[in-house]
Amino acid sequence: MIKLVAFDLDGTLLDETLTFTPKVKEAITRAMNQGVIVTLATGRGLSPTDQYADALNITAPLICFQGALVVDHRAKKVLHEVRLDPAVIAVIVQESKERGWNLHFECPDMIYLKSGIDFPQGLMNLLKVSRYKYVDNFLTDLPEVPHKFILSLHDPQERNALAKELRETFDQHLAKITVVPSHPVLVEGLPSGMSKAVGVEWLANHFGIKREEVMCVGDNDNDVEMLQWAGVGVAMSGSSSAALAAADWIAPSVHEEGTVVALEKYLK
């Protein structure tokens, strides 16, 4: 019996317009009325994740930053978090400068972009619902230690090569991070060992829910670990090859409201 469901946002609940349909909201409401705990497990920060949670009437703690932040958004209380090693910041700032990488950092309530960078339109489309600002110097202008950094690309074909190069770069510096592609034009640098599975497992333990009682739904490489960890892992049709391989079942696409179908299938 499924007692906890964790949904990815982009490409899972949200289409390219960054919206969900009334049927998706109705299905989530039915699940919660049955006593199922529903949460969001996303790479996004608390803002705008809390806004989507409120729109869906989700009251459970939210899993943000690929599992690095679990927060009770109603009480504005952090329950669990892991931030980047500060030493990582200096390394990625220098490497990005030398290699011409498009770098930005993310904190719970603000995203920090480097002034003067031609960021890809794919990234800027995603940021339409987020709070962000431009800064001149990451080493002096970040007000807190970020939870993650992101490199963005104009050409999706270069994503996997960039992920490989980023891993090799940090191995040379002996600085530990987890590298994960999260979108066709995004590669993320996370605290070492971090994944959505870490956040989902923390929340399941918080509620005393067993692994086999958890369903996770996602669509990209950054969802792989939670799909593998969950008792039921569901990937959306059209997901990345890694997400499809990790899933127990393939739902219809986000445009076909696959999350509604998944809930109907597993919450009987």
Coordinates of C-alpha atoms in Angstrom, one line a residue:
M1 CA 0.0 0.0 0.0
I2 CA 1.4 3.4 -1.0
K3 CA 1.5 5.9 1.8
L4 CA 3.9 8.5 0.4
V5 CA 4.1 9.9 -3.1
A6 CA 7.0 12.2 -4.3
F7 CA 6.6 14.0 -7.6
D8 CA 9.2 15.8 -9.6
L9 CA 8.1 19.1 -10.9
D10 CA 9.4 20.0 -14.4
G11 CA 8.5 17.5 -17.0
T12 CA 6.4 15.5 -14.5
L13 CA 3.7 17.7 -13.0
L14 CA 4.6 20.8 -15.0
D15 CA 4.7 21.0 -18.8
E16 CA 6.9 23.4 -20.7
T17 CA 4.6 26.3 -19.8
L18 CA 5.5 25.6 -16.1
T19 CA 1.8 24.8 -15.3
F20 CA -0.2 21.8 -14.2
T21 CA -3.7 20.9 -15.3
P22 CA -6.9 20.9 -13.2
K23 CA -7.0 17.1 -13.5
V24 CA -3.6 16.8 -11.9
K25 CA -4.7 18.9 -9.0
E26 CA -7.9 16.9 -8.6
A27 CA -5.9 13.6 -8.6
I28 CA -3.5 14.8 -6.0
T29 CA -6.4 16.0 -3.8
R30 CA -8.1 12.6 -4.0
A31 CA -4.8 10.9 -3.0
M32 CA -4.4 13.2 0.0
N33 CA -8.1 12.7 1.0
Q34 CA -7.3 9.0 1.1
G35 CA -4.6 9.7 3.6
V36 CA -1.6 9.5 1.3
I37 CA 1.2 12.0 2.0
V38 CA 2.1 13.8 -1.2
T39 CA 5.2 15.9 -1.6
L40 CA 7.3 17.6 -4.3
A41 CA 10.9 16.4 -4.9
T42 CA 12.6 18.9 -7.2
G43 CA 15.9 20.5 -8.1
R44 CA 14.3 23.9 -7.6
G45 CA 14.7 25.8 -4.4
L46 CA 12.0 26.6 -1.8
S47 CA 10.9 29.4 -4.0
P48 CA 9.0 28.7 -6.3
T49 CA 8.4 25.1 -5.0
D50 CA 6.3 26.4 -2.1
Q51 CA 4.1 28.3 -4.5
Y52 CA 3.3 25.2 -6.5
A53 CA 2.7 23.3 -3.2
D54 CA 0.2 25.9 -2.1
A55 CA -1.5 25.8 -5.5
L56 CA -1.9 22.0 -5.1
N57 CA -2.8 22.3 -1.4
I58 CA 0.2 20.1 -0.5
T59 CA 0.9 20.5 3.2
A60 CA 3.7 17.9 3.6
P61 CA 7.3 19.0 3.9
L62 CA 9.0 19.7 0.5
I63 CA 12.2 18.2 -0.9
C64 CA 14.2 20.8 -2.8
F65 CA 17.6 21.1 -4.3
Q66 CA 17.8 17.5 -5.4
G67 CA 17.3 16.3 -1.8
A68 CA 19.7 18.8 -0.1
L69 CA 16.8 20.7 1.6
V70 CA 13.7 19.3 3.3
V71 CA 11.5 22.1 4.6
D72 CA 8.1 22.6 6.2
H73 CA 7.0 25.4 3.9
R74 CA 4.0 26.3 6.0
A75 CA 6.0 26.9 9.1
K76 CA 9.0 28.2 7.2
K77 CA 11.1 25.6 9.1
V78 CA 14.1 23.7 7.7
L79 CA 14.0 20.1 8.8
H80 CA 17.1 18.8 7.0
E81 CA 19.7 20.4 4.8
V82 CA 23.2 19.9 3.3
R83 CA 25.0 22.8 1.6
L84 CA 28.0 22.8 -0.7
D85 CA 31.5 22.6 0.9
P86 CA 32.6 26.3 0.8
A87 CA 35.9 25.1 -0.8
V88 CA 33.9 24.0 -3.9
I89 CA 32.8 27.5 -4.6
A90 CA 36.3 28.9 -5.2
V91 CA 37.1 25.9 -7.4
I92 CA 34.1 26.2 -9.6
V93 CA 34.3 30.0 -9.9
Q94 CA 37.9 29.7 -11.1
E95 CA 37.3 26.8 -13.5
S96 CA 34.2 28.5 -15.0
K97 CA 36.2 31.6 -15.6
E98 CA 39.0 29.7 -17.3
R99 CA 36.7 27.4 -19.4
G100 CA 34.0 29.8 -20.2
W101 CA 31.3 27.9 -18.4
N102 CA 27.9 29.6 -17.7
L103 CA 27.8 29.3 -13.9
H104 CA 25.1 30.2 -11.3
F105 CA 24.5 29.4 -7.7
E106 CA 21.2 28.6 -5.9
C107 CA 20.0 29.3 -2.4
P108 CA 16.5 28.7 -0.9
D109 CA 15.0 32.1 -1.7
M110 CA 17.3 33.5 -4.4
I111 CA 19.3 32.4 -7.5
Y112 CA 22.5 34.2 -8.2
L113 CA 23.6 34.8 -11.8
K114 CA 26.9 36.3 -13.0
S115 CA 26.6 39.6 -14.6
G116 CA 27.6 39.8 -18.2
I117 CA 27.0 36.2 -19.1
D118 CA 24.9 35.1 -22.1
F119 CA 22.8 32.5 -20.3
P120 CA 20.9 30.0 -22.5
Q121 CA 17.2 30.8 -23.2
G122 CA 16.3 27.3 -21.9
L123 CA 17.6 28.4 -18.5
M124 CA 15.9 31.7 -18.5
N125 CA 12.6 30.1 -19.4
L126 CA 12.9 27.9 -16.3
L127 CA 13.7 31.0 -14.2
K128 CA 10.4 32.7 -15.1
V129 CA 8.8 31.5 -11.9
S130 CA 11.9 31.9 -9.7
R131 CA 13.6 34.8 -7.9
Y132 CA 17.0 35.7 -9.3
K133 CA 19.5 38.5 -9.3
Y134 CA 22.8 39.3 -11.0
V135 CA 26.0 39.8 -9.1
D136 CA 29.5 40.9 -10.1
N137 CA 31.6 38.6 -8.0
F138 CA 30.5 35.2 -6.6
L139 CA 33.4 35.1 -4.1
T140 CA 32.2 38.3 -2.4
D141 CA 28.6 38.8 -3.3
L142 CA 27.0 35.5 -2.2
P143 CA 25.2 36.2 1.2
E144 CA 25.2 32.6 2.2
V145 CA 26.7 29.2 1.3
P146 CA 24.6 27.8 -1.6
H147 CA 23.0 24.4 -1.8
K148 CA 24.2 23.8 -5.3
F149 CA 25.6 25.3 -8.5
I150 CA 24.5 24.9 -12.1
L151 CA 26.3 25.1 -15.4
S152 CA 24.0 25.8 -18.4
L153 CA 24.5 25.2 -22.1
H154 CA 23.2 26.6 -25.3
D155 CA 23.6 23.2 -27.1
P156 CA 21.9 20.2 -25.4
Q157 CA 24.2 17.9 -27.4
E158 CA 27.1 19.1 -25.2
R159 CA 25.5 18.2 -21.9
N160 CA 26.9 14.8 -21.2
A161 CA 30.4 15.8 -22.3
L162 CA 30.2 18.8 -19.9
A163 CA 29.1 16.5 -17.0
K164 CA 32.0 14.2 -17.7
E165 CA 34.4 17.2 -17.8
L166 CA 33.0 18.6 -14.6
R167 CA 33.5 15.3 -12.7
E168 CA 37.1 15.0 -14.0
T169 CA 37.8 18.6 -13.0
F170 CA 36.8 18.2 -9.4
D171 CA 38.6 14.9 -9.2
Q172 CA 41.8 16.7 -10.0
H173 CA 41.1 19.2 -7.2
L174 CA 40.2 16.5 -4.8
A175 CA 37.0 18.4 -4.1
K176 CA 34.0 16.2 -3.6
I177 CA 30.7 16.9 -5.4
T178 CA 28.0 14.9 -7.1
V179 CA 27.4 15.9 -10.7
V180 CA 24.0 15.2 -12.3
P181 CA 22.4 16.4 -15.5
S182 CA 18.9 17.6 -14.6
H183 CA 17.6 19.2 -17.8
P184 CA 18.6 19.1 -21.5
V185 CA 20.7 22.3 -21.0
L186 CA 21.6 22.0 -17.3
V187 CA 24.4 20.1 -15.3
E188 CA 24.3 20.5 -11.6
G189 CA 27.0 20.3 -8.9
L190 CA 25.6 19.1 -5.6
P191 CA 27.1 18.2 -2.1
S192 CA 28.8 14.9 -2.3
G193 CA 26.5 11.9 -2.2
M194 CA 23.4 14.1 -2.6
S195 CA 20.3 12.9 -4.6
K196 CA 16.5 13.1 -4.4
A197 CA 16.6 9.6 -2.9
V198 CA 18.4 11.1 0.1
G199 CA 15.6 13.6 0.6
V200 CA 12.8 11.1 0.0
E201 CA 14.3 8.6 2.4
W202 CA 14.7 11.3 5.1
L203 CA 11.1 12.3 4.7
A204 CA 9.8 8.7 4.7
N205 CA 11.8 8.0 8.0
H206 CA 10.4 11.2 9.4
F207 CA 6.8 9.9 8.9
G208 CA 7.7 6.2 9.8
I209 CA 6.9 5.0 6.3
K210 CA 8.6 2.0 4.8
R211 CA 10.5 2.1 1.5
E212 CA 8.0 -0.2 -0.2
E213 CA 5.2 2.1 0.8
V214 CA 6.8 5.0 -1.3
M215 CA 6.1 5.9 -4.9
C216 CA 8.3 8.4 -6.7
V217 CA 7.6 9.9 -10.1
G218 CA 10.1 11.7 -12.4
D219 CA 11.5 12.2 -15.8
N220 CA 15.2 12.9 -15.9
D221 CA 18.7 11.8 -14.8
N222 CA 18.4 13.6 -11.5
D223 CA 15.3 11.4 -10.7
V224 CA 17.1 8.1 -11.2
E225 CA 18.2 7.5 -7.6
M226 CA 14.7 8.1 -6.1
L227 CA 13.1 6.0 -8.8
Q228 CA 15.4 3.1 -7.9
W229 CA 15.0 3.6 -4.1
A230 CA 11.2 3.8 -4.0
G231 CA 9.0 0.8 -3.7
V232 CA 7.4 2.0 -6.9
G233 CA 9.4 4.1 -9.4
V234 CA 7.4 5.7 -12.2
A235 CA 9.0 7.5 -15.2
M236 CA 7.0 9.7 -17.6
S237 CA 6.9 8.7 -21.2
G238 CA 9.6 10.7 -23.0
S239 CA 11.9 10.6 -20.0
S240 CA 15.6 10.4 -20.3
S241 CA 17.0 6.9 -21.0
A242 CA 18.4 6.7 -17.5
A243 CA 15.1 7.5 -15.9
L244 CA 13.2 5.0 -18.1
A245 CA 15.7 2.3 -17.2
A246 CA 15.4 3.0 -13.5
A247 CA 11.6 2.9 -13.4
D248 CA 9.2 0.1 -12.5
W249 CA 6.5 1.5 -14.8
I250 CA 6.3 4.0 -17.6
A251 CA 3.4 6.5 -17.3
P252 CA 1.9 8.5 -20.2
S253 CA 3.7 11.8 -20.9
V254 CA 3.1 15.1 -18.9
H255 CA 1.0 16.3 -21.8
E256 CA -1.2 13.2 -21.3
E257 CA -1.5 13.8 -17.6
G258 CA 0.6 10.8 -16.8
T259 CA 0.7 11.6 -13.1
V260 CA -3.0 11.2 -12.9
V261 CA -2.8 7.8 -14.6
A262 CA 0.0 6.7 -12.2
L263 CA -2.1 7.7 -9.1
E264 CA -5.1 5.8 -10.5
K265 CA -3.0 2.8 -11.1
Y266 CA -1.2 2.5 -7.8
L267 CA -3.6 4.1 -5.3
K268 CA -6.5 1.7 -5.5

